[in-house]
Short mmCIF file of C-alpha atoms in Angstrom, two decimals:
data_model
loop_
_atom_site.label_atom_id
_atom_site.label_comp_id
_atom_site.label_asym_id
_atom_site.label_seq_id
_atom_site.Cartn_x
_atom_site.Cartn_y
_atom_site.Cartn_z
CA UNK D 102 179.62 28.99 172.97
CA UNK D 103 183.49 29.96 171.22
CA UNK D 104 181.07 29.20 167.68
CA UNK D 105 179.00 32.05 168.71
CA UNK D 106 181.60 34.39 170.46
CA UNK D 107 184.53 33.52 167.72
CA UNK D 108 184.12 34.02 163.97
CA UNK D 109 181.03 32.48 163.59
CA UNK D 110 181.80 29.13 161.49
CA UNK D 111 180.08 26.39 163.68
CA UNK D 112 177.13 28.48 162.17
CA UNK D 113 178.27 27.25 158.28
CA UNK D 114 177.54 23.87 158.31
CA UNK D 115 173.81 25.16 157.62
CA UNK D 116 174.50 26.04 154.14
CA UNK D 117 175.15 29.48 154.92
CA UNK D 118 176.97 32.72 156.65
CA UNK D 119 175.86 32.57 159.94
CA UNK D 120 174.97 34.91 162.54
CA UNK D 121 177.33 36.24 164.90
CA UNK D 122 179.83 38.46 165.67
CA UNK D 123 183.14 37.65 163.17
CA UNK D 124 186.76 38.32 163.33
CA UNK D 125 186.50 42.30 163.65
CA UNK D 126 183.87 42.00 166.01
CA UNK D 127 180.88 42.79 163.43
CA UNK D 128 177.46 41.38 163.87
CA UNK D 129 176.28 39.16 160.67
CA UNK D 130 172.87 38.74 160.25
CA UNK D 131 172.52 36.76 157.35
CA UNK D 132 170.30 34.05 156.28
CA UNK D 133 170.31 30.68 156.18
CA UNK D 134 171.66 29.48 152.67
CA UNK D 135 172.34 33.29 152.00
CA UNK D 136 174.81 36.10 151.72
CA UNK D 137 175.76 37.62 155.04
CA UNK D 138 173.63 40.65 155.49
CA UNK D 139 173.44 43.12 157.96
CA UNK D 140 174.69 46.22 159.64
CA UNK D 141 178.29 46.16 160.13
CA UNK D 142 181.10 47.89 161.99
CA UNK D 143 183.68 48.06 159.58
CA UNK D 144 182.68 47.76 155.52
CA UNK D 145 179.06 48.53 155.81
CA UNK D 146 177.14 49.54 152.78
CA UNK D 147 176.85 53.37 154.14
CA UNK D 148 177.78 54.75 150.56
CA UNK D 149 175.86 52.49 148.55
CA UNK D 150 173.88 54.17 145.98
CA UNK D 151 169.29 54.59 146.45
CA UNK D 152 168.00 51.28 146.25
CA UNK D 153 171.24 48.96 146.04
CA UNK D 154 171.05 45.99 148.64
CA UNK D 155 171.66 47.78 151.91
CA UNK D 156 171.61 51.15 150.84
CA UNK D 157 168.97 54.01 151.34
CA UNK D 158 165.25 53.32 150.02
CA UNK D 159 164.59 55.42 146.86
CA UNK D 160 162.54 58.01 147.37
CA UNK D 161 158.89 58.07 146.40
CA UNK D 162 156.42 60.10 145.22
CA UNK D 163 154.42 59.52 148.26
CA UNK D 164 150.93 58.26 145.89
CA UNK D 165 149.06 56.33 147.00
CA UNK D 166 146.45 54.25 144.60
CA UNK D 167 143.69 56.67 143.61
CA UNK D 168 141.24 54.54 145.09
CA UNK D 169 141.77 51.40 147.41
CA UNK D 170 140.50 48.71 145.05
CA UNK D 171 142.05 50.64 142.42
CA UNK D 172 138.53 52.36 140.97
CA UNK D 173 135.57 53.54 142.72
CA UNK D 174 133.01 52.03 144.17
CA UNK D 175 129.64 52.52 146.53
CA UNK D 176 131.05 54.43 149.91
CA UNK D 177 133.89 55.64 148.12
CA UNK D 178 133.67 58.38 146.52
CA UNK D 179 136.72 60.74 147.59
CA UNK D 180 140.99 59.62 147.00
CA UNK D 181 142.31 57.24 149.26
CA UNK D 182 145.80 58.80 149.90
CA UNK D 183 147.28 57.34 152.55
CA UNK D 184 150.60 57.63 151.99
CA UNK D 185 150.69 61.05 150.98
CA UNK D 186 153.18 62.93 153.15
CA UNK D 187 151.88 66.10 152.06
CA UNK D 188 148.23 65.27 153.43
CA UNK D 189 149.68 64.15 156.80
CA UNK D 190 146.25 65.33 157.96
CA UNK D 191 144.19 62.98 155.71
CA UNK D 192 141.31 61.02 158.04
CA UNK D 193 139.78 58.71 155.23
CA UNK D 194 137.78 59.29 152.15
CA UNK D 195 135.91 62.73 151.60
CA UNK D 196 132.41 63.04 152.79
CA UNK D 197 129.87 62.77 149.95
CA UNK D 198 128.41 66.06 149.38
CA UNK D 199 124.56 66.04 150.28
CA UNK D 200 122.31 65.96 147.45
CA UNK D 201 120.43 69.20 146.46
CA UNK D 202 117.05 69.91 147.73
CA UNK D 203 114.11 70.33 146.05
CA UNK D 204 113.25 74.01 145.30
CA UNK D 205 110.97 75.25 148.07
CA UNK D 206 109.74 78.47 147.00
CA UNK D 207 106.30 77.72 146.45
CA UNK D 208 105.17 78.11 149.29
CA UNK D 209 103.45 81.90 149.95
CA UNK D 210 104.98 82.95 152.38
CA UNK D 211 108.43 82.23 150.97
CA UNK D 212 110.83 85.23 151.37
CA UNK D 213 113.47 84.62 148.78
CA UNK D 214 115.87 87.65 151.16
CA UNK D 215 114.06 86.18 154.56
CA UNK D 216 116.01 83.33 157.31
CA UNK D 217 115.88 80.15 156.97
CA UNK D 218 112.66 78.33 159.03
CA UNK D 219 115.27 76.28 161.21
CA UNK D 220 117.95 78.72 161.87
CA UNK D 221 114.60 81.21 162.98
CA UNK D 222 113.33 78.22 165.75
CA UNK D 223 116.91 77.91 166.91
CA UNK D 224 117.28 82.06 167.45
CA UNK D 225 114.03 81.75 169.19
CA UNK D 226 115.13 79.01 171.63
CA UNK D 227 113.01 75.88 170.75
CA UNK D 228 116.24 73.75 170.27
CA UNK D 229 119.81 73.50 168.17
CA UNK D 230 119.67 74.34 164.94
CA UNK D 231 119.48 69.94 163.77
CA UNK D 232 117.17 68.86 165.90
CA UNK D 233 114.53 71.74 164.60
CA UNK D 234 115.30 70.50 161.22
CA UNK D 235 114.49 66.76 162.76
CA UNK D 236 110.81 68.96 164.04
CA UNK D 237 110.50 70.39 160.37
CA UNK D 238 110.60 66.62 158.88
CA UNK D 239 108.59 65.30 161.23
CA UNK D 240 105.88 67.26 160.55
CA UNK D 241 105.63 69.32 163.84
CA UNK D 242 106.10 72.86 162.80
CA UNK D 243 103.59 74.90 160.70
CA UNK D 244 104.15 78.40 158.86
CA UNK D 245 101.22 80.58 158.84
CA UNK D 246 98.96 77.45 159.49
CA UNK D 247 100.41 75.76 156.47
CA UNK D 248 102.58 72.31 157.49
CA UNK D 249 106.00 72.60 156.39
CA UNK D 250 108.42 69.35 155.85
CA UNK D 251 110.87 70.34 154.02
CA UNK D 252 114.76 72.13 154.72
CA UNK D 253 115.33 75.11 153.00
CA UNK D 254 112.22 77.48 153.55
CA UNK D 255 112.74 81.13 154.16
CA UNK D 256 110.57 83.92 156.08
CA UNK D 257 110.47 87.07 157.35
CA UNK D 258 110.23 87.00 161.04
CA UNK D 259 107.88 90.04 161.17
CA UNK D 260 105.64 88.75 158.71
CA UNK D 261 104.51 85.02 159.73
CA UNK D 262 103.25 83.00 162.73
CA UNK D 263 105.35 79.43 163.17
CA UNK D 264 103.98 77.48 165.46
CA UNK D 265 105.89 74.20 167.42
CA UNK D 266 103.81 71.31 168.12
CA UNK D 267 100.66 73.63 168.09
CA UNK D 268 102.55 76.36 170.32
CA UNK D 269 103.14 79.91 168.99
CA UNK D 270 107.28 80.88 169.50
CA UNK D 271 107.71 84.57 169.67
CA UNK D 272 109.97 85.40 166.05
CA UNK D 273 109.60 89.50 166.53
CA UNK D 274 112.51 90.62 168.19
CA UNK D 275 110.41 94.24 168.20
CA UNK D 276 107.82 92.90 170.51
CA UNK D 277 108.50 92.78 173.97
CA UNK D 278 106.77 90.40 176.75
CA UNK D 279 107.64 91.13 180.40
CA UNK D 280 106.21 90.64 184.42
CA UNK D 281 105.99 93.20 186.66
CA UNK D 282 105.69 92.32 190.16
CA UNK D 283 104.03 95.36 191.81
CA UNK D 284 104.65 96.37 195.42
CA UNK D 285 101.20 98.07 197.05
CA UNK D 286 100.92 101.49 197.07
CA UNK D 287 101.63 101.67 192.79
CA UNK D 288 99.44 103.13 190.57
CA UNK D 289 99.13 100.94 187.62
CA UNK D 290 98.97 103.33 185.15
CA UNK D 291 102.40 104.53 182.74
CA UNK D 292 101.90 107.98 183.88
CA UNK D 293 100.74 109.67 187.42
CA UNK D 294 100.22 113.90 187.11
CA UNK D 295 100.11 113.51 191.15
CA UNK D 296 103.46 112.36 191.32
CA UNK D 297 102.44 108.75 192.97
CA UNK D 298 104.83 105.87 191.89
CA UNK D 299 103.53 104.41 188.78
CA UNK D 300 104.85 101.60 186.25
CA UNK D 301 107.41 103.69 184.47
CA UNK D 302 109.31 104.72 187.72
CA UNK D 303 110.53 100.89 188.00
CA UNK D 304 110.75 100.59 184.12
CA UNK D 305 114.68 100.46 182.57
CA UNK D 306 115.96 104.02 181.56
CA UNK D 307 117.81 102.69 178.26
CA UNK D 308 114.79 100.97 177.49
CA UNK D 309 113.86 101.66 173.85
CA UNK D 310 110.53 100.24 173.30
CA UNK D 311 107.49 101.33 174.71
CA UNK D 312 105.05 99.38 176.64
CA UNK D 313 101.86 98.87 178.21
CA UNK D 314 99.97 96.90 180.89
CA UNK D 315 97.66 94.78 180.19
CA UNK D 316 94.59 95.26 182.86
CA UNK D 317 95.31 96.47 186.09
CA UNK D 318 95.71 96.07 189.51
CA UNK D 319 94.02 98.31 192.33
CA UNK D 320 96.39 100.30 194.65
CA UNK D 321 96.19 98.34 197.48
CA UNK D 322 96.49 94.88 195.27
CA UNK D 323 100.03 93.49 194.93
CA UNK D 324 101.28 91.01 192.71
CA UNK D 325 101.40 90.12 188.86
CA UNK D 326 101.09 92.68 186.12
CA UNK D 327 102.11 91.96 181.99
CA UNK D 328 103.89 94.75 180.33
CA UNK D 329 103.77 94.64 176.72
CA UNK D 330 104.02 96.54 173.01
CA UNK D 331 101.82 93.69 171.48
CA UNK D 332 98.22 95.40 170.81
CA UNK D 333 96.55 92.09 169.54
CA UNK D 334 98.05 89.62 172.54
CA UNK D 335 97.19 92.86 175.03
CA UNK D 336 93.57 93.09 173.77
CA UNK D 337 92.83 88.98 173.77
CA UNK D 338 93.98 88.79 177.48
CA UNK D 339 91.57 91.12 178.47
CA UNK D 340 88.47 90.16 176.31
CA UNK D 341 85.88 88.49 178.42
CA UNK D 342 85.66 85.45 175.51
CA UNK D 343 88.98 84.10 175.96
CA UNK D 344 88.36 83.81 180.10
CA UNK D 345 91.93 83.74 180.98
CA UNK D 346 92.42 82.72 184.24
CA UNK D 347 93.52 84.55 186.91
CA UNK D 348 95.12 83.37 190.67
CA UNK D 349 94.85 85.23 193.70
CA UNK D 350 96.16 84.89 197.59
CA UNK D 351 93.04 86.81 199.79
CA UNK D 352 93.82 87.44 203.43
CA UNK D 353 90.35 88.22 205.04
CA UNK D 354 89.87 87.60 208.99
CA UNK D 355 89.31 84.14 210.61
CA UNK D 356 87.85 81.69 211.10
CA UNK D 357 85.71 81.37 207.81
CA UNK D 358 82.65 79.36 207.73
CA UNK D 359 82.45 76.21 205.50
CA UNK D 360 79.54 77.92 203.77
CA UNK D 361 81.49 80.75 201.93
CA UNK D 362 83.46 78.62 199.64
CA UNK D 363 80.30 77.02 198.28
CA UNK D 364 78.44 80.40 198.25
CA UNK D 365 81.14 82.19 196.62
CA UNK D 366 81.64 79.20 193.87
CA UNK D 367 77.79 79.64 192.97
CA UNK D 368 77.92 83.32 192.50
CA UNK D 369 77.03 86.35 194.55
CA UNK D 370 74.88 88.88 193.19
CA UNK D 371 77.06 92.63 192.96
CA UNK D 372 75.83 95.59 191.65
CA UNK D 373 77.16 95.20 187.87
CA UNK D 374 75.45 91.25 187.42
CA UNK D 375 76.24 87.85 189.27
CA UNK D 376 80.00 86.76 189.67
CA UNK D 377 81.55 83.80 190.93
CA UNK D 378 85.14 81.86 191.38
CA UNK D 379 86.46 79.36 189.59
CA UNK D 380 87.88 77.60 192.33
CA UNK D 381 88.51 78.21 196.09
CA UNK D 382 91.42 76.47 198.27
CA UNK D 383 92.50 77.25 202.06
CA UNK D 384 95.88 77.78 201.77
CA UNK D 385 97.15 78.37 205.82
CA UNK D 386 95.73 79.98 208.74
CA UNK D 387 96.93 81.42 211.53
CA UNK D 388 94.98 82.88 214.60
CA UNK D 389 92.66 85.61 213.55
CA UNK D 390 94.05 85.63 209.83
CA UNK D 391 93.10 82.81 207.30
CA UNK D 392 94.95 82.90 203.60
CA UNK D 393 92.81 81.81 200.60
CA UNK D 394 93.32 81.00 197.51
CA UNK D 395 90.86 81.78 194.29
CA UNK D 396 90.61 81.67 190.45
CA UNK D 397 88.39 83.79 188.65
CA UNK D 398 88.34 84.76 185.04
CA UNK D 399 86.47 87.92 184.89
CA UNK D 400 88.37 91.11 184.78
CA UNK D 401 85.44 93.74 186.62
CA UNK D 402 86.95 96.20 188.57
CA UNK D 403 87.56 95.02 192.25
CA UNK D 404 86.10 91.78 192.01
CA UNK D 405 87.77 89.83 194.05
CA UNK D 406 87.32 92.55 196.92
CA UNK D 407 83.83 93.33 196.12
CA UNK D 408 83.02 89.24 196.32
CA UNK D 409 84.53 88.70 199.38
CA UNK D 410 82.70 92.02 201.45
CA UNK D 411 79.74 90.65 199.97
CA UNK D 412 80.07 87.29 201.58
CA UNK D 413 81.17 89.04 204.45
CA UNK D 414 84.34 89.17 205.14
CA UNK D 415 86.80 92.21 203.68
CA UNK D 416 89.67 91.50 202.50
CA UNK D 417 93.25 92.75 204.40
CA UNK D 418 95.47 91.94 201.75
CA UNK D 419 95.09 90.86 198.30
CA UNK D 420 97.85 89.39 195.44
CA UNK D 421 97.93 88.28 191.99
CA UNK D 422 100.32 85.43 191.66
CA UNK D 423 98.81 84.00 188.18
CA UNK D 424 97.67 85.31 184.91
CA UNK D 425 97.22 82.75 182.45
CA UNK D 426 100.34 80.30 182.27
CA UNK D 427 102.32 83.15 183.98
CA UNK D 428 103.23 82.50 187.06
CA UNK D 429 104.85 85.34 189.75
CA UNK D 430 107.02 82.88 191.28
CA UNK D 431 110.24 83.69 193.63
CA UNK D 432 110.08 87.31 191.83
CA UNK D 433 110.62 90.24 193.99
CA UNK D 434 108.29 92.59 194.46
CA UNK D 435 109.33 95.93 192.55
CA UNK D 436 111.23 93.99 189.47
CA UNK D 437 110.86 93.63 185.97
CA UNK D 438 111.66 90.75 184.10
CA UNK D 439 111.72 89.40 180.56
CA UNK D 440 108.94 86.16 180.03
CA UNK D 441 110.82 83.34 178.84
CA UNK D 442 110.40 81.46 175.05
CA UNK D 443 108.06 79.04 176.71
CA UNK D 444 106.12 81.57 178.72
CA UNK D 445 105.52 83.49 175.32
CA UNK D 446 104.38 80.44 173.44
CA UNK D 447 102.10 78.97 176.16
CA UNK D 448 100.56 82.92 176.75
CA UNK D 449 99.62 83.32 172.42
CA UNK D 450 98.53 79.81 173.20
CA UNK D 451 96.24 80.60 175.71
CA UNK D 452 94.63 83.46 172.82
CA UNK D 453 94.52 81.20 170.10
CA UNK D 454 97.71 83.35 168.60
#
């Protein structure tokens, strides 16, 4: 113990200064076989000039090699820096730069002052802004019934019909697309001389555009009713070929017979030619009340009431809850909203638009 606690020279017989602490108390920390070395109390090497044995490191330039196996090779294609001080921020080599794409004008529909195809599917809500690029290479999207597969393409919104995986999205920000759900007692026309309440009374007062309905409900009827500024998706809805199909809620007076659904499924005979549902559910019933549910496609005037007198049994309350693949949902009675993305697709769908 006094050989490490004294000055250190049961330590020599190794060849060397030892470690330990000496005479004045100073800690050696020399080698084996070697000079002692070290940080010391008293004569340390504190003034020693940059890069004399234990004086300061000389300083350096900070560089790095330009590369890591000293030239470039495949991955690498940016400086490898990493002892750059001035770069403290450096995370590795720089990404590559992506290749340029082929020129895609040729297409005819190509606006060279138009938005790009992807960022245009993204605005209209089909998904980010990659993964309709991923839909654009994979062959899913189509540009005025042309297939389009390659990044890059520009349109003009106004001008061209894209369609997702066979479904129209809506790219006019001018046209709008909106439910009404009307309460009873509301004309469904945009204007009423006799001061009844019409569509406009419920309609936005900063609204800019002007719209339409497309078909119409009775008075009495409550329920679903499309407002709209496109002429082409308005007149499609209501031409007889397309046979869009409508759902209705009928509350007539109970019981009903188990005759009248098959009767009214193989057409009655009304004054304007032979007309018939689509499909006929019981929904609930309740003493002296029984709710039904039907889907017809024509658009005559009063069908649904005229069908169900004819069988028999008038109708107390009548309401559109469908039109196509628009549905009236949880809405409130006497609000308007805006269709979704999907509902707009699935609707031009339904037209072959």
């Amino acid at each position: 113990m006094a050989g490490r606690t004294g000055s250190g020279a049961g330590n020599h017989g190794r060849g060397g200064a030892g470690r330990g602490f000496g005479k004045n108390n100073e800690f050696r920390g020399g080698k084996p076989g070697g000079k002692s070395g070290g940080f010391k109390g008293k004569g340390s090497n504190k003034g020693a000039k940059p890069g004399a044995p234990g004086g300061p490191r000389k300083p350096g330039k900070g560089q790095g090699p330009k590369f890591k196996s000293g030239k470039p090779f495949a991955g690498e294609f940016g400086e490898f820096r990493p002892n750059n001080r001035k770069n403290s921020n450096y995370a590795g080599p720089h990404r590559p730069r992506r290749p340029k794409a082929d020129p895609v004008d040729h297409y005819d529909f190509y606006d060279h002052e138009g938005v790009r195809l992807q960022k245009l599917m993204a605005q209209a809500g089909v998904a980010s802004r990659r993964v309709c690029e991923e839909m654009i290479e994979e062959g899913r999207v189509t540009v005025n019934e042309q297939l389009v597969t390659e990044l890059g393409v520009r349109v003009n919104p106004d001008e061209v019909s894209v369609r997702v995986d066979g479904i129209t999205i809506q790219t006019n920000d001018k046209l709008v697309y909106m439910a009404f759900n009307k309460p009873a007692g509301v004309v469904s026309t945009m204007e009423e001389p006799d001061g009844r309440p019409c569509i406009s009374d419920f309609l936005r007062k900063s609204m800019n555009q002007r719209v339409f309905h497309v078909g119409r409900l009775d008075v009495e009827t409550e329920g679903l009713l499309l407002l709209t500024n496109d002429g082409e998706l308005a007149n499609r809805l209501t031409h007889p070929s397309y046979e869009i199909p409508k759902t209705y809620l009928v509350q007539v007076r109970g019981p009903v017979e188990l005759g009248v659904s098959n009767q009214l499924k193989k057409g009655v005979r009304l004054e304007d030619g032979v007309s018939r549902v689509d499909d006929f559910r019981l929904v609930d019933s309740t003493p002296g009340h029984v709710l039904i549910e039907v889907v017809i496609h024509s658009g005559k005037n009063r069908i649904v009431r005229r069908m169900f007198e004819e069988v028999g049994y008038p109708v107390e309350k009548l309401v559109r809850v469908e039109m196509g693949p628009v549905r009236i949902g949880s809405q409130k009675q006497g609000t308007i909203r805006n269709l979704s993305k999907v509902e707009i697709g699935e609707l031009l769908a339904s037209v072959d638009m």
